[in-house]
Structures are given as C-alpha cells and as structure tokens.
CSV table of C-alpha atoms and ligand atoms in Angstrom, one decimal:
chain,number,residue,atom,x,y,z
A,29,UNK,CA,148.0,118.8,-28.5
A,30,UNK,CA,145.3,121.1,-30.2
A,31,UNK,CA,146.2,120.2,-34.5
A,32,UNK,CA,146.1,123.4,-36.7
A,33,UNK,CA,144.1,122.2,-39.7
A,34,UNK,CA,145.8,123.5,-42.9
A,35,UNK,CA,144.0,126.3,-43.8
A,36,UNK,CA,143.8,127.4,-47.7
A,37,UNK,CA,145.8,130.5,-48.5
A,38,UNK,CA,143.1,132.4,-49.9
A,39,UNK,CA,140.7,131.0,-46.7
A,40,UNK,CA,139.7,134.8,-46.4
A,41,UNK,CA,139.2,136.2,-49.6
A,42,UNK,CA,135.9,137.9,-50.0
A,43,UNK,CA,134.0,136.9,-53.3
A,44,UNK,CA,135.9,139.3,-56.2
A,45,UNK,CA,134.6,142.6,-57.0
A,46,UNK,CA,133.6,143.1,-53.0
A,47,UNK,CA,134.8,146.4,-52.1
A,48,UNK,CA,133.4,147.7,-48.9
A,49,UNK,CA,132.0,144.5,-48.0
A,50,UNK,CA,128.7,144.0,-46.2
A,51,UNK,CA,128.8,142.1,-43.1
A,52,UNK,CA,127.0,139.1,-44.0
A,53,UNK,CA,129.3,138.5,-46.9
A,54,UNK,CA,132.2,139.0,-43.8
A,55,UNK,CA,130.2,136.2,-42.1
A,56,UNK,CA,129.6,133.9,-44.9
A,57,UNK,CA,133.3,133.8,-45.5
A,58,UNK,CA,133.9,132.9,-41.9
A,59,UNK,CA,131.7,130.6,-41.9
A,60,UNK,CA,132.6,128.6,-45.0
A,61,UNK,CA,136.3,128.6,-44.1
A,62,UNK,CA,136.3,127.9,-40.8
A,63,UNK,CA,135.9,124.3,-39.0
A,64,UNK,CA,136.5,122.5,-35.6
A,65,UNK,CA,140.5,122.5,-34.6
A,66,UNK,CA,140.4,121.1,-31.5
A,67,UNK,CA,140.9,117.1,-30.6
A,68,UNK,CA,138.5,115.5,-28.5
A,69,UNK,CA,139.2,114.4,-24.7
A,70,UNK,CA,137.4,113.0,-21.7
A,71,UNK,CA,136.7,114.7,-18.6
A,72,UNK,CA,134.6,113.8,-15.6
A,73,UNK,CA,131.0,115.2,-15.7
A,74,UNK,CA,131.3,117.2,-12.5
A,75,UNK,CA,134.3,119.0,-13.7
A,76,UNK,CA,133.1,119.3,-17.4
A,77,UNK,CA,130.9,122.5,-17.3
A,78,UNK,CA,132.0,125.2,-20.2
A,79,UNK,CA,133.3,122.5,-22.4
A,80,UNK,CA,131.6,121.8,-25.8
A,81,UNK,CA,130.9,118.2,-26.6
A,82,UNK,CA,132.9,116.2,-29.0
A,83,UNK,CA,130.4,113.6,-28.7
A,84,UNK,CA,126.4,112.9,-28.5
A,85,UNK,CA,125.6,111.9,-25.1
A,86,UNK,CA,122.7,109.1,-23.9
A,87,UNK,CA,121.2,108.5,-20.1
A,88,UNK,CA,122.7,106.1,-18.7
A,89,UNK,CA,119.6,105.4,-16.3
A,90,UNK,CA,116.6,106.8,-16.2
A,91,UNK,CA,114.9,110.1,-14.1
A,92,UNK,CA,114.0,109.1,-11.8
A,93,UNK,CA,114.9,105.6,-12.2
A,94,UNK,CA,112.3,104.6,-9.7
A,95,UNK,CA,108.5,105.5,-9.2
A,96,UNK,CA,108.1,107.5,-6.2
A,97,UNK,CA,106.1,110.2,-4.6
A,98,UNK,CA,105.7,113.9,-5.1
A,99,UNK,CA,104.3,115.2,-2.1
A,100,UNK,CA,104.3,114.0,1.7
A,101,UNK,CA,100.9,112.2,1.6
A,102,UNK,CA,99.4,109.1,1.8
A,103,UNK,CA,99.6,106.2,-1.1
A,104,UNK,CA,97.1,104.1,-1.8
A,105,UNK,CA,95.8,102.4,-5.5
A,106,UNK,CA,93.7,105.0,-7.2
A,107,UNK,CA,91.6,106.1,-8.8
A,108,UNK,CA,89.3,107.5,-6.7
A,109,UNK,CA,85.6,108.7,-6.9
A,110,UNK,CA,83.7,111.8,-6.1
A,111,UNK,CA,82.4,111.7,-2.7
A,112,UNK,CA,84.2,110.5,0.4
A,113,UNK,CA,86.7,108.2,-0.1
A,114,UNK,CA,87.7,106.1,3.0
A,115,UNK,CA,90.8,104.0,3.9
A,116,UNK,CA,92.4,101.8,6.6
A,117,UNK,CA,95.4,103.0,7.1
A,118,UNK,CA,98.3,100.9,7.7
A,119,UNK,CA,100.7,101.6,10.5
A,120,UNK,CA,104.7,102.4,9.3
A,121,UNK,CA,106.1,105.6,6.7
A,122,UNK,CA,107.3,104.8,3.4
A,123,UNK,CA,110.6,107.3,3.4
A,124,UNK,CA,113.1,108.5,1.1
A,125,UNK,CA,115.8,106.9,0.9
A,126,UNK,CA,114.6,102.9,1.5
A,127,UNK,CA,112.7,100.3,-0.1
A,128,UNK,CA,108.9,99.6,2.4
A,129,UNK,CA,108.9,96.2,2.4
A,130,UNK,CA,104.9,94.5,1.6
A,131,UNK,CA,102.1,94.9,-0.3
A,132,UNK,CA,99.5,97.4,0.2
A,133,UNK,CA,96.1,95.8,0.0
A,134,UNK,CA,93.1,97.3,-1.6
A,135,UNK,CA,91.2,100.4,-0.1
A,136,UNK,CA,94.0,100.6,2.0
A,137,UNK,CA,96.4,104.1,3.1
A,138,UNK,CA,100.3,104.1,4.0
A,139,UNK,CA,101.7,107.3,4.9
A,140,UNK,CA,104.7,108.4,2.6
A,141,UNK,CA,106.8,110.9,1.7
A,142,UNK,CA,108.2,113.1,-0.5
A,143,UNK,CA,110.9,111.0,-2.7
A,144,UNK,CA,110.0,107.3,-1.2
A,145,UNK,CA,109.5,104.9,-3.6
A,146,UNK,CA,105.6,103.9,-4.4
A,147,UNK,CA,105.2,100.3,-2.0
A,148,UNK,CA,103.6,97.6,-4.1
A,149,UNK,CA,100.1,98.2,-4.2
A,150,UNK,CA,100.4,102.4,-4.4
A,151,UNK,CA,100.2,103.9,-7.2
A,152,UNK,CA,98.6,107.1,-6.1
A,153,UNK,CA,98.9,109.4,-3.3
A,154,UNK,CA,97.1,112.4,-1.8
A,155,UNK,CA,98.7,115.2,0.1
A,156,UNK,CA,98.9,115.4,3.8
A,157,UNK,CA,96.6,118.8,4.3
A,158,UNK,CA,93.6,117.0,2.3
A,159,UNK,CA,93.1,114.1,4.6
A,160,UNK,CA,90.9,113.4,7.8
A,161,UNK,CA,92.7,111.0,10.2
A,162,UNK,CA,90.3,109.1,12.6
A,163,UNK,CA,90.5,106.0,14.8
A,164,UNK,CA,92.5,104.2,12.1
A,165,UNK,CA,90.7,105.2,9.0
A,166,UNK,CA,92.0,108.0,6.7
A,167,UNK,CA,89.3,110.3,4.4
A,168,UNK,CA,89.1,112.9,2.0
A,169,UNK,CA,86.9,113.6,-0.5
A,170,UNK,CA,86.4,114.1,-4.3
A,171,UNK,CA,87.9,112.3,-7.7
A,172,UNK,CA,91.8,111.5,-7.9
A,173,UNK,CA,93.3,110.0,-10.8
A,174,UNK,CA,95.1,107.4,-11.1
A,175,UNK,CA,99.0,108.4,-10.8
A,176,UNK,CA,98.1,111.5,-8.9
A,177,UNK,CA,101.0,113.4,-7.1
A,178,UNK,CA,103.5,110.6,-8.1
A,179,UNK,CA,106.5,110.7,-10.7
A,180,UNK,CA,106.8,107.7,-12.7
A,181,UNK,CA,110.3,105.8,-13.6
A,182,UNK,CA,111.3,107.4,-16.4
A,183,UNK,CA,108.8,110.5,-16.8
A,184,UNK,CA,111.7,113.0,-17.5
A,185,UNK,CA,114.4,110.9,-19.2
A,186,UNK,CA,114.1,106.7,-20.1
A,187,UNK,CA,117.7,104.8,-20.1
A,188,UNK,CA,119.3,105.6,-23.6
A,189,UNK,CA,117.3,108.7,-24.0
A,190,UNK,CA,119.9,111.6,-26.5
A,191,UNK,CA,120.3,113.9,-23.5
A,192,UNK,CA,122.8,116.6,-25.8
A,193,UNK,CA,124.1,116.6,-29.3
A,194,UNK,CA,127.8,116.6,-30.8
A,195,UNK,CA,128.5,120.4,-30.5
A,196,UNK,CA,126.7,121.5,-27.6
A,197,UNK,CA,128.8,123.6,-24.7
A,198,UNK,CA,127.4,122.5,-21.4
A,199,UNK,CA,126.0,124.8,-18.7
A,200,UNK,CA,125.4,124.2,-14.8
A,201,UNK,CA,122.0,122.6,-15.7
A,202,UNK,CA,123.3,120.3,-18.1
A,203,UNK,CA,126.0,119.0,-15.3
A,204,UNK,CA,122.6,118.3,-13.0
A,205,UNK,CA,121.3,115.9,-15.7
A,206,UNK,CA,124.5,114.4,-16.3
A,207,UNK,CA,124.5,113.1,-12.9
A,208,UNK,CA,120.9,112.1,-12.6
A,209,UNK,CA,121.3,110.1,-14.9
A,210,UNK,CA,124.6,108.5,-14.2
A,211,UNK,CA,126.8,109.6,-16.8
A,212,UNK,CA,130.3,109.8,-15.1
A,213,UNK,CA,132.0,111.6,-17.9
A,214,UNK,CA,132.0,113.2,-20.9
A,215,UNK,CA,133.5,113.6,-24.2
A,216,UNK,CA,134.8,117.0,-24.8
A,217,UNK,CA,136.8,119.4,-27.6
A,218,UNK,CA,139.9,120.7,-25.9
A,219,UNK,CA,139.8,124.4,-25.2
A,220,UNK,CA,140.5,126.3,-28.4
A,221,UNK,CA,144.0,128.5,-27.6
A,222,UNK,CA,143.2,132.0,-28.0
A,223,UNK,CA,146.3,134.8,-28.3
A,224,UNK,CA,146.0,137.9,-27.4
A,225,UNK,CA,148.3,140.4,-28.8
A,226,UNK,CA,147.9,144.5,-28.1
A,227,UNK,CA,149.8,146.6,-30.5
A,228,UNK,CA,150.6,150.5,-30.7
A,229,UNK,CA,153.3,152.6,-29.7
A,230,UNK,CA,151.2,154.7,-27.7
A,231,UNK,CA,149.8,151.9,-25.2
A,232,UNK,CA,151.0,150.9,-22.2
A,233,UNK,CA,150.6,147.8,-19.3
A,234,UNK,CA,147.7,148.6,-16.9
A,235,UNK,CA,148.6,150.8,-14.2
A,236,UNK,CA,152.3,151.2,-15.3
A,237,UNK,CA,153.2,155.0,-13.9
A,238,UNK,CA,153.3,158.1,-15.4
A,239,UNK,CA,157.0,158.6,-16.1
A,240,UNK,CA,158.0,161.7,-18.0
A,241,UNK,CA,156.0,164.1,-20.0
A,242,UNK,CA,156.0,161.6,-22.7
A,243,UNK,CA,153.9,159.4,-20.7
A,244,UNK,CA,150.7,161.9,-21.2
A,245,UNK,CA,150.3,161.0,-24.5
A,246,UNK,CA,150.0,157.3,-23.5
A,247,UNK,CA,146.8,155.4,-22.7
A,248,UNK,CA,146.6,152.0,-20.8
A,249,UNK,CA,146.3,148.9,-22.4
A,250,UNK,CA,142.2,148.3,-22.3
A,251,UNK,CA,142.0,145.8,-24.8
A,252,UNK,CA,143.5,143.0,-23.5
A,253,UNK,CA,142.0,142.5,-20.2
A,254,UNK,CA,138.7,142.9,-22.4
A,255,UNK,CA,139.3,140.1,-24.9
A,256,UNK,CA,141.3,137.9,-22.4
A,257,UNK,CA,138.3,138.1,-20.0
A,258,UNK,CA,135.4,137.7,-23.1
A,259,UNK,CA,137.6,135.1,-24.1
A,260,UNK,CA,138.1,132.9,-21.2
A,261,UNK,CA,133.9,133.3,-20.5
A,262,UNK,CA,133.9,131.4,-23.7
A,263,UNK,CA,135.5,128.0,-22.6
A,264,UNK,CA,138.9,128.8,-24.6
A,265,UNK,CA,142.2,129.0,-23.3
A,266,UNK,CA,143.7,132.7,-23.0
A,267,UNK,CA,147.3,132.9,-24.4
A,268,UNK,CA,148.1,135.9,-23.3
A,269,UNK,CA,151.0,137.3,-26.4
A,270,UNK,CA,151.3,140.8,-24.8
A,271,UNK,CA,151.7,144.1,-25.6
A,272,UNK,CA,154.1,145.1,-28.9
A,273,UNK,CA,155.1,148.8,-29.7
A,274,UNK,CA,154.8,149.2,-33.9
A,275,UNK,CA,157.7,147.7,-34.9
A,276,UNK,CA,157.9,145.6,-38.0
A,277,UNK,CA,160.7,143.0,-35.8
A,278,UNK,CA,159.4,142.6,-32.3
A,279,UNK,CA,155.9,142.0,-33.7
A,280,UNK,CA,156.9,139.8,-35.8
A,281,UNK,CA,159.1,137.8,-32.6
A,282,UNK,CA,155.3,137.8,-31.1
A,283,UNK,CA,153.6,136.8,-34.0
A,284,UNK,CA,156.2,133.6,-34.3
A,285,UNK,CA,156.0,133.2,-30.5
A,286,UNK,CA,152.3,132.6,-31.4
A,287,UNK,CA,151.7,130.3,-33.8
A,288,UNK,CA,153.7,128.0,-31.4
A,289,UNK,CA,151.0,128.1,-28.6
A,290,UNK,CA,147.7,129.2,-30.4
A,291,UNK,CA,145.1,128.1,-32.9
A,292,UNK,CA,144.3,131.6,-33.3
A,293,UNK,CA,145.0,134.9,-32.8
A,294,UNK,CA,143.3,138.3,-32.0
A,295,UNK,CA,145.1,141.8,-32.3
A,296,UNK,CA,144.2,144.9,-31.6
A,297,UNK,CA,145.8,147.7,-33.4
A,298,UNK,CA,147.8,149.2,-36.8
A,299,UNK,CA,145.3,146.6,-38.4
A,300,UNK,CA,144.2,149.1,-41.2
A,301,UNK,CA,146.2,150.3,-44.1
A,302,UNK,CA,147.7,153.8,-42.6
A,303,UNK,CA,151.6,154.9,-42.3
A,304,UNK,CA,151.8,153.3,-38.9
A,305,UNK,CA,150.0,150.5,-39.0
A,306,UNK,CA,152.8,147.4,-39.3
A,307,UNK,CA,151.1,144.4,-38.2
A,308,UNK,CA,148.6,144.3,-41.2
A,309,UNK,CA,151.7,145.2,-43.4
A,310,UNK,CA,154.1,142.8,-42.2
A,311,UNK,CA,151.0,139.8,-41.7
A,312,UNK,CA,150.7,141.4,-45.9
A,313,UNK,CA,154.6,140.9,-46.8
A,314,UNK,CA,155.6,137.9,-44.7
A,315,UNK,CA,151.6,136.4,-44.4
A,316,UNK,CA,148.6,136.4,-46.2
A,317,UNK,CA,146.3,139.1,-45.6
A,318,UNK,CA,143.0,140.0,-46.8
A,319,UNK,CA,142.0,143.7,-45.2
A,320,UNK,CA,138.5,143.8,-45.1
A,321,UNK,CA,137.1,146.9,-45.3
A,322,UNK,CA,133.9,145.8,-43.2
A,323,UNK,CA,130.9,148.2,-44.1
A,324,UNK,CA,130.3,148.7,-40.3
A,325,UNK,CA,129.8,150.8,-38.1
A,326,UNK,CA,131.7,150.6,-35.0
A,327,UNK,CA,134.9,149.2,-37.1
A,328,UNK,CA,137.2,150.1,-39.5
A,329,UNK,CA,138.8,147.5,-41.7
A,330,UNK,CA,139.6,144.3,-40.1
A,331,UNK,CA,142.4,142.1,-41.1
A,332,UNK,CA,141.9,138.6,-41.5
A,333,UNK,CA,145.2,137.2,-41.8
A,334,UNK,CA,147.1,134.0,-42.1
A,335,UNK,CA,150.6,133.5,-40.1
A,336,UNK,CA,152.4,130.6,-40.8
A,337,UNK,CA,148.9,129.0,-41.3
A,338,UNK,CA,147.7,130.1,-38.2
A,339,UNK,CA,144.7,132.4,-38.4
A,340,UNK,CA,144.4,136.0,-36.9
A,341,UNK,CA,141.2,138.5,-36.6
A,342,UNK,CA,143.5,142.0,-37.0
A,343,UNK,CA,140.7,144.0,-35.2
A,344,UNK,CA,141.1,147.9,-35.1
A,345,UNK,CA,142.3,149.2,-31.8
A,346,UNK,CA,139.4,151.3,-30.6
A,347,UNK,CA,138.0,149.4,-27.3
A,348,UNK,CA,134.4,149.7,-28.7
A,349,UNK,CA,135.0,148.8,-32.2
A,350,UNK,CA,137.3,145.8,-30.8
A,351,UNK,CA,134.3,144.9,-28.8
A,352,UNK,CA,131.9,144.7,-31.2
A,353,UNK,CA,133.9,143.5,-33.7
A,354,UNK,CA,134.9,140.5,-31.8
A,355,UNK,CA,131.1,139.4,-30.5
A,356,UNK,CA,129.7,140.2,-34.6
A,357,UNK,CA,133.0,138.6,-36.0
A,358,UNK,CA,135.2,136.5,-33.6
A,359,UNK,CA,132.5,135.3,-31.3
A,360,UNK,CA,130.9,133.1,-34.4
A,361,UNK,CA,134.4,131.9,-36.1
A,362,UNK,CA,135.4,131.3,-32.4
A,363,UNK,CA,132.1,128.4,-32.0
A,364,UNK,CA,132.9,127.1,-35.2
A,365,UNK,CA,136.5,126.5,-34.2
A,366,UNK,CA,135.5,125.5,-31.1
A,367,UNK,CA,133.2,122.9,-32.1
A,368,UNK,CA,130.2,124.2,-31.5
A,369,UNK,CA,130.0,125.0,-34.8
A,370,UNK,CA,128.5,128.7,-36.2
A,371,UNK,CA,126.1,130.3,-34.0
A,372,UNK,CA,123.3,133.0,-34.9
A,373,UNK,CA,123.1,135.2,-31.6
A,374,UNK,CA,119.6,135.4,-30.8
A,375,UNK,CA,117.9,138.9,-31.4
A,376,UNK,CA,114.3,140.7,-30.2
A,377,UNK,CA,112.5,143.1,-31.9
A,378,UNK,CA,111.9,145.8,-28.9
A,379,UNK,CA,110.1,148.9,-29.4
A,380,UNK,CA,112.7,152.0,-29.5
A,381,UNK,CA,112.7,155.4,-27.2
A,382,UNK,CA,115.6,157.0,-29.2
A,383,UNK,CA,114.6,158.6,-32.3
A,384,UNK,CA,117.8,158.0,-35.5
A,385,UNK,CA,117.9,158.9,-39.0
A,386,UNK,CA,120.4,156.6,-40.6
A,387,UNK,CA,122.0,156.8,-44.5
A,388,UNK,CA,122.6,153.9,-46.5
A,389,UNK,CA,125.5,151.5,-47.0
A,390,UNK,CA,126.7,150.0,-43.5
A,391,UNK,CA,125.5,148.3,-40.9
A,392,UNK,CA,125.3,149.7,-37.1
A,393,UNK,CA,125.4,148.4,-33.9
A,394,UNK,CA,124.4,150.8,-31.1
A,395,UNK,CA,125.6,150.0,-27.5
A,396,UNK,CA,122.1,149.3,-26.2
A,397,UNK,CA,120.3,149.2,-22.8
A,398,UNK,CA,116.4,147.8,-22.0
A,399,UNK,CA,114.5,150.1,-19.7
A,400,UNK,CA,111.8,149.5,-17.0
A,401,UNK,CA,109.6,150.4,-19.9
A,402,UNK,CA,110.9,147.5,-21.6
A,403,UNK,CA,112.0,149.6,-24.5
A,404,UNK,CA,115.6,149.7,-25.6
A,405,UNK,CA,118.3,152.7,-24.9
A,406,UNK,CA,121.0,153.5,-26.8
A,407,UNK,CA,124.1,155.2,-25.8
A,408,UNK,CA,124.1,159.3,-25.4
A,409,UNK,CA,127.7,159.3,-27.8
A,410,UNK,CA,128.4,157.0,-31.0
A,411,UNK,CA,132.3,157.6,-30.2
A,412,UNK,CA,134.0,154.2,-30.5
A,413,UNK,CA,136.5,155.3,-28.1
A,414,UNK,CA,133.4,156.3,-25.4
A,415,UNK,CA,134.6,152.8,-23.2
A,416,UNK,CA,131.8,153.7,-21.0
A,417,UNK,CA,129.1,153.0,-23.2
A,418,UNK,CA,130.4,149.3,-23.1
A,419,UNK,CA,130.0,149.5,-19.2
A,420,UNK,CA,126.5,151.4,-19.8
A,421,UNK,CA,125.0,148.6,-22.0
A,422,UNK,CA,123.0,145.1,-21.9
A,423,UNK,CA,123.1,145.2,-25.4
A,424,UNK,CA,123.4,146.3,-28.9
A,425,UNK,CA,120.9,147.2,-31.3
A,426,UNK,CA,121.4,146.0,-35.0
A,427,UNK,CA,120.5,149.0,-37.7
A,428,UNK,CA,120.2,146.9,-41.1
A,429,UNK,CA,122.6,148.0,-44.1
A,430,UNK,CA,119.8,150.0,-45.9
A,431,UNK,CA,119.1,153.6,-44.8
A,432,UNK,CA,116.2,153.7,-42.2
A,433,UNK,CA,114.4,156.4,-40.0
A,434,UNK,CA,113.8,155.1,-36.2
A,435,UNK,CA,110.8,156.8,-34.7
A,436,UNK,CA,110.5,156.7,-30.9
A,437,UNK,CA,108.2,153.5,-30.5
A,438,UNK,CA,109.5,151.5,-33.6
A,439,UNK,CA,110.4,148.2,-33.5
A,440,UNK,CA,114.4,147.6,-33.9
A,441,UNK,CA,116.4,144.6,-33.7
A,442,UNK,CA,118.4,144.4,-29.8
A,443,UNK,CA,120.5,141.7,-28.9
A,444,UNK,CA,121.4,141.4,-25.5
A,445,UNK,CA,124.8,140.6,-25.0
A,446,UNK,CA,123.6,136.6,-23.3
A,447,UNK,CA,123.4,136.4,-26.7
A,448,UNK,CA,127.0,136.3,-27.0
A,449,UNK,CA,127.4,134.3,-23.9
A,450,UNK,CA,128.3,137.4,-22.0
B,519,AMP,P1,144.6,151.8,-34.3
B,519,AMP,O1,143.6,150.8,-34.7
B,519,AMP,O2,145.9,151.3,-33.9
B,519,AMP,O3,144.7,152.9,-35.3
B,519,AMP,O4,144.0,152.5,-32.9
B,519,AMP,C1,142.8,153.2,-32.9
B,519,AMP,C2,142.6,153.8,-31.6
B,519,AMP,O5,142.5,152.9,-30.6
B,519,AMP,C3,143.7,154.8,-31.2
B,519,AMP,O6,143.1,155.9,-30.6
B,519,AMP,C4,144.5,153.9,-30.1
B,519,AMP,O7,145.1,154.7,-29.2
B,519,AMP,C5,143.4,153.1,-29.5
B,519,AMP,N1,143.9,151.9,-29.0
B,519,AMP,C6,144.7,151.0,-29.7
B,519,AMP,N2,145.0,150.0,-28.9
B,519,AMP,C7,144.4,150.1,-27.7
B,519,AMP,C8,144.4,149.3,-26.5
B,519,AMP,N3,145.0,148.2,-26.4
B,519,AMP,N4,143.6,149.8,-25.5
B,519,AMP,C9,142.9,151.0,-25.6
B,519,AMP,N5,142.9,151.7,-26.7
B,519,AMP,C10,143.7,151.3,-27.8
B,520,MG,MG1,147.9,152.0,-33.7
C-alpha cells in the first residue's frame, strides 16, 4: 500500500497578504509542502523502465568486464614505430565469445575480432583494411599506440562505480547499463496513484450520442483522456474517478470514492469561485481549500485543496488552461511526490518570429512551435479553449511577469514540451 503522509491543514496557504499570486510564489509553496508518498519496492531491471529509484544504484561488474578488441584486426603488443612495421603472424582467430588459449610472443600478429578478448601478449590491434598479408608475415606502416583500437576492462564503468542516484526515473538507456553491468534488479518508489475527476453539467463521455436538442449544448469530455494519458507517460498509476455533473452530493460520493484509491487528485472544472462552481465550494465547506488566484495566463484560479488529507490540484476546466496548468503546476508536485523530487523543466532562449506587446502583472505561456528556421512559433489564437493549438505545438514559450515588447528576432524563453517528459 502507497501511505498518505499527513499533510498540514494549511499545506497550501500562500504567504499572507498574496492576492493575485505570482507563479513562483504558486511553486514555492508546492514545493515546500510537498514530499515523497510512495513506499519503496523491488522490481527486476528488465521490467523496471519508467520507475523512479527509491535507492542509489552501483555496478555490479564492470563494462566491459574484460579487455577486448574494437575492431576486426590483428593484436599484437604495441606500440609501434613510424615506418614499416612487420610481424609473424600466428595461425588461429581470437573470436567473440571464447577465451584463445597461449601467449602471443613478441613481434608477433594474431588475427582477432571485434568483441574477443585481448590473448596474453596483445595489447594492441590494428584494423583489417591497414594490413599487407604476405607469405606469413603481416605489415603496415606508421606509429600505433599502445592500447590502440582496444577497450580496456573497466573503461566505461569499474565494479562499484554510482551508476544512478536515489530519485532518478529510469529510461531505456539506463535499463542497457543496468544489464551490462549485472544488476538484476532494482529498488523502486511505487507508482504515485493519480485520480482523475471531470466535473460540469455540460460534459459528456467521449463519443456518447447526440440525444435530444439538449445535447447541442454539450461538449465531450476532453480532459480526461488528456490528463489520464499525460499522466500514465509519467510512470503514475491512472485512477480513473470519472465524470460528475455539478452537484454538491455525487461529487462529493467521488471525492470519498477517491481518497480510498489515490494519493492525489486532479479536477477539472467549477474550480473557481462562480454560482456554479461546487467542487471548490464543497472541497471549501467539507475540506480545506486555498483558491489561488494564479497571476497566469492560460488559467484562472486553481484550487489546491485538501480532502480528507488527501491533496487535490482543482484545475479550471478549459483543455488548454488544464494543460498548462498541469505541466507548470502538477507536473513538478507530481516528481516530488513521486520521488523524484522537484524538477526545473529545462528552457532555451530561441530567437522569436511573432512580434507581442505584453502588460504587466502575469505570467504567459504561449503554445509554441520551432521552425526549420529554428526560431519559435506561437499559436495564431490565445483562446484557451482553441484545443488545437495543443495539437499544433512542441512547446510553450514563457513571457516573464513584467510587461515586455517581443520584436521578431528577440530572444524568448521556449520550453519544449520533452521538457515535461512529453
Ligand atoms: P469551468 O472551469 O468549469 O468554468 O469550465 C471552463 C470551460 O471549460 C467551459 O467552457 C467548459 O465547458 C470547459 N470544460 C470544462 N470541463 C471540460 C472537459 N472535461 N473537457 C472539455 N472542456 C471542458
Ligand atoms: Mg463548469
């Protein structure tokens, strides 16, 4: 079982007198609250990829483990001078895979290849297509150094060598070392739970049919295959909570159905502070909520809420603000929960081709997209509700707080979305 940490009742509140809050205030409360929830486990290396380590890891032998040859060639014990070097070659291959048994005498050749171990006596080899072969002898001229074209024991990684720290999520690559170096399995955080809870009267399941008249005034359910897909790319376990019309009762049934099979919860929907918007007023009279109002641009106030301890990222129902929202806000409190602890998505300065005159007092993010030219795009329309601007982008582009004027050419801050993991 995944614990649920107790989390302090006021875990959210931004620092008093915080109005419209700027969003590194938002993240420095995240990140101070926030810690690792998930207990440790052991899983075999070759099925561990996507899991964050609970532990450090060392090699359990080294790579390579044995001294061995780089190139189809021939070995022999360098160095060697200019001129024409000569060598009696000996009959037999050193190959991959065994062991050539005897010793290689001085000034003379064995043919080897790729992989095979270095015979006693060879500690250098030169390739193939650089050789004369004559009557027994072997040539070629000019300087080699000792160790040419050979990997050592140990070049890449010695025996106890830290291969990852505590924290780190492993990748396809990582698995490849892992094995090379004989670590059978892994320590590992279990997945954090993630719910995933669409609310609003007017949203339906995907592909549900239009019934009635009444039905044109609905739109489909977008956000949850969008979270529960981001979600799942991020090593965590989707819990998938549904889809709630706004009523103050059934969303509270899915809010207690919740807490019993997540460490935390994502909304989408009737998270602000209008007539219609019950989840943020019944998380306010039955939980602990703290509406921040976010000085950001997609978003509108998002409500960080407690539920019977659990914690849940209210984010507001548009697909593009929910989108951004979660990889500024959720992706962050998400690696810290997750063990990974907080992470900084990496960001370029790229020069723009979109010109923007932007006022003072929030933050923007831009859906964003590089071009051949290697400059950045951004989106045609700022509409948060403009989904295919999502599709359109590789990126966002960061506008700080403070007003600004982008002329085409300018650098501006993009981060693409592998930033994000995505
Ligand atoms: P709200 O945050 O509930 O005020 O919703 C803001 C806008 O987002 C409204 O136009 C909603 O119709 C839309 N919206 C809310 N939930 C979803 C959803 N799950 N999928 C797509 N759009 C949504
Ligand atoms: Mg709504």
């Amino acid at each position: 079982m995944t614990s649920k940490t107790k989390m302090r009742n006021n875990c959210f509140a931004l620092p008093r007198g915080v109005n419209w809050c700027p969003v590194d205030i938002a993240l420095r409360t995240l990140r101070d609250n926030l810690h690792a929830v998930c207990e440790p486990m052991k899983v075999s290396t070759l099925a561990s990829e996507g899991y964050t380590l609970s532990q450090s890891i060392n090699a359990k032998v080294s790579n390579p483990s044995f001294s061995n040859s780089a190139v189809d060639g021939y070995g022999f014990s360098g160095p060697t001078a200019d001129g024409l070097n000569e060598y009696s070659l000996i009959s037999g291959t050193a190959f991959a895979g065994s062991q050539y048994i005897g010793q290689i005498p001085q000034f003379h050749a064995i043919e080897i290849m790729t992989g095979a171990p270095l015979p006693p006596g060879v500690d250098s080899v030169v390739l193939s297509e650089d050789v004369t072969l004559d009557n027994g002898k072997l040539t070629f001229p000019g300087k080699l150094k000792k160790g040419s074209n050979v990997r050592l024991a140990g070049e890449d990684v010695s025996a106890g060598d830290l291969l990852f720290e505590k924290g780190h999520r492993l990748r396809p690559q990582d698995l490849a070392l892992l094995v090379a170096t004989d670590v059978k399995d892994v320590k590992v955080y279990k997945p954090l739970r993630v719910g995933v809870l669409s609310t609003g009267n007017e949203v339906r399941e995907p592909y549900s049919s239009v019934k009635n008249d009444l039905d044109l005034a609905m739109i489909f359910d977008s956000n949850r295959p969008l979270l529960s897909s981001l979600i799942s790319k991020w090593g965590c376990d989707v819990i998938d909570v549904g889809l709630e019309v706004d009523d103050v009762d059934k969303i509270r049934q899915k809010l207690n159905l919740a807490v019993e099979n997540c460490d935390v919860l994502i909304t989408t929907g009737g998270a602000s502070a209008g007539r219609a918007d019950y989840l943020s007023k019944l998380i306010q009279e039955e939980g602990t909520l703290f509406e921040w109002r976010i000085a950001v641009k997609p978003g509108r106030p998002l409500a960080m809420g407690l539920w019977r301890n659990m914690p849940i990222f209210g984010l507001p129902g548009n697909p593009v603000a929910a989108y951004v929202c979660t990889l500024i806000f959720f992706y962050p409190a998400m690696c810290t929960m997750s063990g990974s602890g907080w992470q900084e998505p990496q960001a370029f300065q790229v020069p723009a081709n979109f010109k923007k005159t932007k006022l003072a007092g929030r933050r923007e993010f831009l859906r964003a997209k590089l071009n051949k030219k290697g400059q950045v795009e951004v989106f045609r329309s700022e509409g948060s509700g403009r989904i295919s601007g999502l599709s359109w982008s590789t990126g966002l582009v960061e506008l700080p707080d403070k007003a600004l004027e982008v002329s085409e050419g300018d650098n501006v801050k993009y981060i693409p979305y592998a930033s994000f993991g995505i």
